[in-house]
Amino acid sequence: MSIKQSESRSGLKSKLASRNLEFEDSELEEALKKYNYFNLFNGIESILLSKTNPKTFNKVKLDDFIAIYKFDLKLSSTILELLNKVEIRLKNSIAYHFSQKYCNTIQNTMGYTQKANFIDPKNRPNSVNYPFVKFQNWFIYNDFHEFPFFKKYYLTNLINKNDYIDFHFYSDPSYDSRITSSPSYLMRNKKKNFNVAVPMWVAIETLSLGEIIRLLHYLEDDILGNVMKDMNITQFNTLFHRTEFLNMLDFLHCLRNNCAHGSLAFRFVTPKSKKISSTLVPFFKLSPSETGTPSSCITLFDTLKILNHFESTRPLKKIVQKIIYRNNKHFKSPDFDLNDRLLRKMGEPSLSKWKEFLF
């Protein structure tokens, strides 16, 4: 392997022509201007090559690349929409159930900034066996005190960094931070704004999905149990407990980052560092490629099974149908079945299983 040097567009055209890709010069010129070369060609060529050494295409057109690229863009954006719905539900549920317990009076509005209202994972019973503490939960386990809600001058920074949060709107003469149980360092009181308090359901909107998952780890069990019920999971279920619920969200977080940052969705695989609960594997019929103890690395198909537990993946049906139909009708290479390669890369080569899942 070596560091890849930047190439001119004419050089890229010559490279693709030497591999027998069929294209019109003007169309390829336009494609190189519009699309990221790495995602359009490097990311897709593995399912379109007839030979890998040297790389050779056989009756593969530029249109084949563009069709799959556009399919992936639509796939990714639709998955992101579904994940955003899950995130909104999580935020609403957390804010409601926590506020009902700890922020149910004006004077307790800032109760979500008090560490005493949460549980430090290190203080949980049998904390030395905290789930995945050597893997994805190491930071969550060790940095409880650094959570954003607990930071110095949190309220001042919340207002200053979010234009839609106007401190005049969140001022109430019946609230006085000098007598509240909230820490005095929440606000830099240069203007003596002692009656400013922003509710949790407003503040929680500023947290990322990763921070929301971290916050879930710190919730008391009764509050988390109510959130789980809102998310179609009960803590009293013999299969799904706190660990499984939080673990499911780990993989949705990975998928969300993949889709939000422009990576190809059809090639998605969770990283080795994100370990899988042994309960989830048989329940969702997952097929992790890393089968150690604990296992890791699941594909898009398996991750969508988990997403479907929270939000129906039915909107993906037409997107998958469209690319399957397109490839059946227009793909001309005699060397392989493109749909088989595409679906296999997505995690399940059987179209019938995709139909069973999505349709």
mmCIF file of C-alpha atoms in Angstrom, residues 54-257:
data_model
loop_
_atom_site.group_PDB
_atom_site.id
_atom_site.type_symbol
_atom_site.label_atom_id
_atom_site.label_comp_id
_atom_site.label_asym_id
_atom_site.label_seq_id
_atom_site.Cartn_x
_atom_site.Cartn_y
_atom_site.Cartn_z
ATOM 1 C CA PRO A 54 -5.644 -6.131 -13.218
ATOM 2 C CA LYS A 55 -8.900 -4.297 -12.575
ATOM 3 C CA THR A 56 -11.154 -4.909 -15.566
ATOM 4 C CA PHE A 57 -14.771 -4.131 -16.395
ATOM 5 C CA ASN A 58 -16.806 -6.060 -18.951
ATOM 6 C CA LYS A 59 -19.729 -4.188 -20.509
ATOM 7 C CA VAL A 60 -19.993 -1.929 -17.474
ATOM 8 C CA LYS A 61 -21.091 1.645 -18.148
ATOM 9 C CA LEU A 62 -20.639 4.892 -16.279
ATOM 10 C CA ASP A 63 -24.427 4.844 -15.867
ATOM 11 C CA ASP A 64 -24.111 1.697 -13.740
ATOM 12 C CA PHE A 65 -21.852 3.511 -11.301
ATOM 13 C CA ILE A 66 -24.085 6.574 -11.189
ATOM 14 C CA ALA A 67 -27.255 4.489 -10.703
ATOM 15 C CA ILE A 68 -25.771 2.703 -7.682
ATOM 16 C CA TYR A 69 -24.349 5.952 -6.320
ATOM 17 C CA LYS A 70 -27.763 7.658 -6.543
ATOM 18 C CA PHE A 71 -29.410 4.588 -5.039
ATOM 19 C CA ASP A 72 -27.049 4.827 -2.098
ATOM 20 C CA LEU A 73 -27.713 8.543 -1.631
ATOM 21 C CA LYS A 74 -31.453 7.891 -1.456
ATOM 22 C CA LEU A 75 -30.939 4.864 0.781
ATOM 23 C CA SER A 76 -28.711 6.857 3.121
ATOM 24 C CA SER A 77 -30.997 9.899 3.335
ATOM 25 C CA THR A 78 -34.060 7.747 4.039
ATOM 26 C CA ILE A 79 -32.266 5.767 6.749
ATOM 27 C CA LEU A 80 -31.151 9.068 8.280
ATOM 28 C CA GLU A 81 -34.762 10.258 8.351
ATOM 29 C CA LEU A 82 -35.781 7.107 10.228
ATOM 30 C CA LEU A 83 -32.901 7.488 12.674
ATOM 31 C CA ASN A 84 -33.832 11.118 13.274
ATOM 32 C CA LYS A 85 -37.316 9.960 14.271
ATOM 33 C CA VAL A 86 -35.788 7.547 16.777
ATOM 34 C CA GLU A 87 -33.592 10.321 18.173
ATOM 35 C CA ILE A 88 -36.544 12.687 18.545
ATOM 36 C CA ARG A 89 -38.535 10.031 20.404
ATOM 37 C CA LEU A 90 -35.606 9.344 22.716
ATOM 38 C CA LYS A 91 -35.109 13.013 23.546
ATOM 39 C CA ASN A 92 -38.807 13.587 24.183
ATOM 40 C CA SER A 93 -39.079 10.511 26.402
ATOM 41 C CA ILE A 94 -35.963 11.278 28.461
ATOM 42 C CA ALA A 95 -36.933 14.912 28.987
ATOM 43 C CA TYR A 96 -40.486 14.008 30.005
ATOM 44 C CA HIS A 97 -39.757 11.226 32.467
ATOM 45 C CA PHE A 98 -36.742 12.931 34.036
ATOM 46 C CA SER A 99 -38.589 16.239 34.387
ATOM 47 C CA GLN A 100 -41.595 14.530 35.946
ATOM 48 C CA LYS A 101 -39.335 13.259 38.708
ATOM 49 C CA TYR A 102 -36.704 15.955 39.184
ATOM 50 C CA CYS A 103 -37.771 19.126 37.351
ATOM 51 C CA ASN A 104 -41.449 19.321 38.296
ATOM 52 C CA THR A 105 -41.386 22.786 39.899
ATOM 53 C CA ILE A 106 -40.066 26.103 38.670
ATOM 54 C CA GLN A 107 -37.394 26.106 41.348
ATOM 55 C CA ASN A 108 -36.210 22.661 40.180
ATOM 56 C CA THR A 109 -36.121 23.546 36.477
ATOM 57 C CA MET A 110 -32.352 23.022 36.331
ATOM 58 C CA GLY A 111 -32.498 19.705 38.179
ATOM 59 C CA TYR A 112 -31.016 17.955 35.136
ATOM 60 C CA THR A 113 -27.674 19.633 35.888
ATOM 61 C CA GLN A 114 -27.354 17.974 39.294
ATOM 62 C CA LYS A 115 -25.165 14.890 39.381
ATOM 63 C CA ALA A 116 -27.106 13.609 42.395
ATOM 64 C CA ASN A 117 -30.116 13.015 40.128
ATOM 65 C CA PHE A 118 -28.164 10.549 37.995
ATOM 66 C CA ILE A 119 -26.106 7.418 38.624
ATOM 67 C CA ASP A 120 -22.372 7.279 38.055
ATOM 68 C CA PRO A 121 -21.773 3.838 36.454
ATOM 69 C CA LYS A 122 -18.925 3.301 38.905
ATOM 70 C CA ASN A 123 -21.447 3.481 41.738
ATOM 71 C CA ARG A 124 -23.725 0.817 40.326
ATOM 72 C CA PRO A 125 -23.832 -2.611 41.999
ATOM 73 C CA ASN A 126 -21.192 -4.914 40.534
ATOM 74 C CA SER A 127 -19.822 -1.952 38.567
ATOM 75 C CA VAL A 128 -16.573 -3.770 37.756
ATOM 76 C CA ASN A 129 -18.632 -5.907 35.366
ATOM 77 C CA TYR A 130 -20.284 -2.956 33.650
ATOM 78 C CA PRO A 131 -21.267 -4.041 30.102
ATOM 79 C CA PHE A 132 -18.585 -3.527 27.449
ATOM 80 C CA VAL A 133 -16.516 -1.367 29.778
ATOM 81 C CA LYS A 134 -13.369 -2.432 27.899
ATOM 82 C CA PHE A 135 -14.932 -1.503 24.577
ATOM 83 C CA GLN A 136 -17.551 1.079 23.542
ATOM 84 C CA ASN A 137 -18.553 1.992 27.109
ATOM 85 C CA TRP A 138 -15.090 2.792 28.453
ATOM 86 C CA PHE A 139 -15.524 6.548 28.024
ATOM 87 C CA ILE A 140 -19.103 6.465 29.339
ATOM 88 C CA TYR A 141 -17.996 4.521 32.405
ATOM 89 C CA ASN A 142 -14.971 6.657 33.248
ATOM 90 C CA ASP A 143 -16.096 10.202 32.407
ATOM 91 C CA PHE A 144 -19.430 10.597 34.180
ATOM 92 C CA HIS A 145 -18.342 13.911 35.733
ATOM 93 C CA GLU A 146 -17.522 15.375 32.307
ATOM 94 C CA PHE A 147 -21.026 15.055 30.860
ATOM 95 C CA PRO A 148 -22.133 18.380 29.254
ATOM 96 C CA PHE A 149 -24.930 19.017 31.777
ATOM 97 C CA PHE A 150 -22.375 19.045 34.594
ATOM 98 C CA LYS A 151 -19.870 21.435 33.003
ATOM 99 C CA LYS A 152 -18.934 24.740 34.594
ATOM 100 C CA TYR A 153 -21.025 27.676 33.373
ATOM 101 C CA TYR A 154 -23.282 25.236 31.524
ATOM 102 C CA LEU A 155 -26.284 27.555 31.443
ATOM 103 C CA THR A 156 -24.300 30.542 30.170
ATOM 104 C CA ASN A 157 -22.734 28.474 27.403
ATOM 105 C CA LEU A 158 -26.095 26.918 26.497
ATOM 106 C CA ILE A 159 -27.596 30.359 25.937
ATOM 107 C CA ASN A 160 -24.561 31.895 24.227
ATOM 108 C CA LYS A 161 -24.053 29.017 21.772
ATOM 109 C CA ASN A 162 -27.696 28.616 20.751
ATOM 110 C CA ASP A 163 -29.295 31.701 19.274
ATOM 111 C CA TYR A 164 -32.811 30.291 19.560
ATOM 112 C CA ILE A 165 -32.488 30.139 23.368
ATOM 113 C CA ASP A 166 -33.242 33.709 24.487
ATOM 114 C CA PHE A 167 -32.551 34.136 28.180
ATOM 115 C CA HIS A 168 -35.313 36.779 28.384
ATOM 116 C CA PHE A 169 -37.840 34.120 27.400
ATOM 117 C CA TYR A 170 -36.599 31.729 30.098
ATOM 118 C CA SER A 171 -36.626 34.257 32.947
ATOM 119 C CA ASP A 172 -39.113 33.999 35.800
ATOM 120 C CA PRO A 173 -39.166 36.165 38.939
ATOM 121 C CA SER A 174 -40.325 33.165 40.983
ATOM 122 C CA TYR A 175 -37.065 31.360 40.182
ATOM 123 C CA ASP A 176 -33.865 32.364 41.958
ATOM 124 C CA SER A 177 -30.661 30.439 41.267
ATOM 125 C CA ARG A 178 -29.196 31.655 44.566
ATOM 126 C CA ILE A 179 -31.610 29.469 46.510
ATOM 127 C CA THR A 180 -32.085 26.673 44.008
ATOM 128 C CA SER A 181 -30.428 23.331 44.517
ATOM 129 C CA SER A 182 -28.642 23.780 41.163
ATOM 130 C CA PRO A 183 -24.901 24.537 41.328
ATOM 131 C CA SER A 184 -24.105 28.251 41.441
ATOM 132 C CA TYR A 185 -21.508 27.910 38.669
ATOM 133 C CA LEU A 186 -24.162 27.259 36.016
ATOM 134 C CA MET A 187 -24.332 30.964 35.196
ATOM 135 C CA ARG A 188 -21.753 33.698 34.898
ATOM 136 C CA ASN A 189 -23.753 36.310 36.716
ATOM 137 C CA LYS A 190 -22.130 39.468 35.337
ATOM 138 C CA LYS A 191 -25.594 40.891 34.722
ATOM 139 C CA LYS A 192 -27.044 39.320 37.875
ATOM 140 C CA ASN A 193 -29.493 37.157 35.910
ATOM 141 C CA PHE A 194 -30.421 34.996 38.870
ATOM 142 C CA ASN A 195 -33.907 34.165 37.554
ATOM 143 C CA VAL A 196 -32.898 32.410 34.296
ATOM 144 C CA ALA A 197 -33.574 28.670 33.910
ATOM 145 C CA VAL A 198 -33.836 26.640 30.683
ATOM 146 C CA PRO A 199 -36.044 23.511 30.874
ATOM 147 C CA MET A 200 -34.589 20.108 30.093
ATOM 148 C CA TRP A 201 -36.811 19.607 27.035
ATOM 149 C CA VAL A 202 -35.160 22.650 25.483
ATOM 150 C CA ALA A 203 -31.592 21.865 26.581
ATOM 151 C CA ILE A 204 -31.752 18.232 25.442
ATOM 152 C CA GLU A 205 -32.212 19.335 21.833
ATOM 153 C CA THR A 206 -28.602 20.547 21.822
ATOM 154 C CA LEU A 207 -27.233 17.057 22.544
ATOM 155 C CA SER A 208 -25.965 14.752 19.807
ATOM 156 C CA LEU A 209 -27.218 11.174 19.505
ATOM 157 C CA GLY A 210 -23.954 9.977 21.048
ATOM 158 C CA GLU A 211 -24.504 12.262 24.040
ATOM 159 C CA ILE A 212 -28.101 11.067 24.337
ATOM 160 C CA ILE A 213 -26.938 7.446 24.520
ATOM 161 C CA ARG A 214 -24.378 8.455 27.120
ATOM 162 C CA LEU A 215 -27.111 10.204 29.122
ATOM 163 C CA LEU A 216 -29.239 7.048 29.028
ATOM 164 C CA HIS A 217 -26.416 5.181 30.771
ATOM 165 C CA TYR A 218 -26.594 7.693 33.623
ATOM 166 C CA LEU A 219 -30.364 7.614 34.180
ATOM 167 C CA GLU A 220 -31.809 5.977 37.276
ATOM 168 C CA ASP A 221 -33.412 2.629 36.543
ATOM 169 C CA ASP A 222 -37.028 3.763 36.999
ATOM 170 C CA ILE A 223 -36.584 6.641 34.543
ATOM 171 C CA LEU A 224 -34.741 4.469 32.041
ATOM 172 C CA GLY A 225 -37.436 1.811 32.389
ATOM 173 C CA ASN A 226 -40.100 4.350 31.396
ATOM 174 C CA VAL A 227 -38.002 5.461 28.420
ATOM 175 C CA MET A 228 -37.626 1.837 27.344
ATOM 176 C CA LYS A 229 -41.394 1.387 27.464
ATOM 177 C CA ASP A 230 -41.839 4.462 25.286
ATOM 178 C CA MET A 231 -39.367 2.916 22.832
ATOM 179 C CA ASN A 232 -41.324 -0.357 22.674
ATOM 180 C CA ILE A 233 -39.052 -2.208 25.109
ATOM 181 C CA THR A 234 -39.902 -3.188 28.670
ATOM 182 C CA GLN A 235 -37.216 -3.713 31.286
ATOM 183 C CA PHE A 236 -39.278 -6.608 32.640
ATOM 184 C CA ASN A 237 -39.100 -8.499 29.363
ATOM 185 C CA THR A 238 -37.123 -11.708 29.816
ATOM 186 C CA LEU A 239 -35.007 -10.902 26.756
ATOM 187 C CA PHE A 240 -34.545 -7.143 26.717
ATOM 188 C CA HIS A 241 -33.057 -5.433 29.689
ATOM 189 C CA ARG A 242 -31.060 -2.243 30.184
ATOM 190 C CA THR A 243 -27.908 -3.697 28.575
ATOM 191 C CA GLU A 244 -29.655 -4.876 25.410
ATOM 192 C CA PHE A 245 -31.515 -1.601 24.933
ATOM 193 C CA LEU A 246 -28.384 0.515 25.230
ATOM 194 C CA ASN A 247 -26.472 -1.898 23.012
ATOM 195 C CA MET A 248 -29.084 -1.637 20.253
ATOM 196 C CA LEU A 249 -28.587 2.114 20.262
ATOM 197 C CA ASP A 250 -24.822 1.671 19.833
ATOM 198 C CA PHE A 251 -25.390 0.274 16.350
ATOM 199 C CA LEU A 252 -27.974 2.871 15.384
ATOM 200 C CA HIS A 253 -25.427 5.509 16.390
ATOM 201 C CA CYS A 254 -22.829 3.922 14.080
ATOM 202 C CA LEU A 255 -25.325 3.821 11.215
ATOM 203 C CA ARG A 256 -26.367 7.405 11.855
ATOM 204 C CA ASN A 257 -22.764 8.631 11.659
#
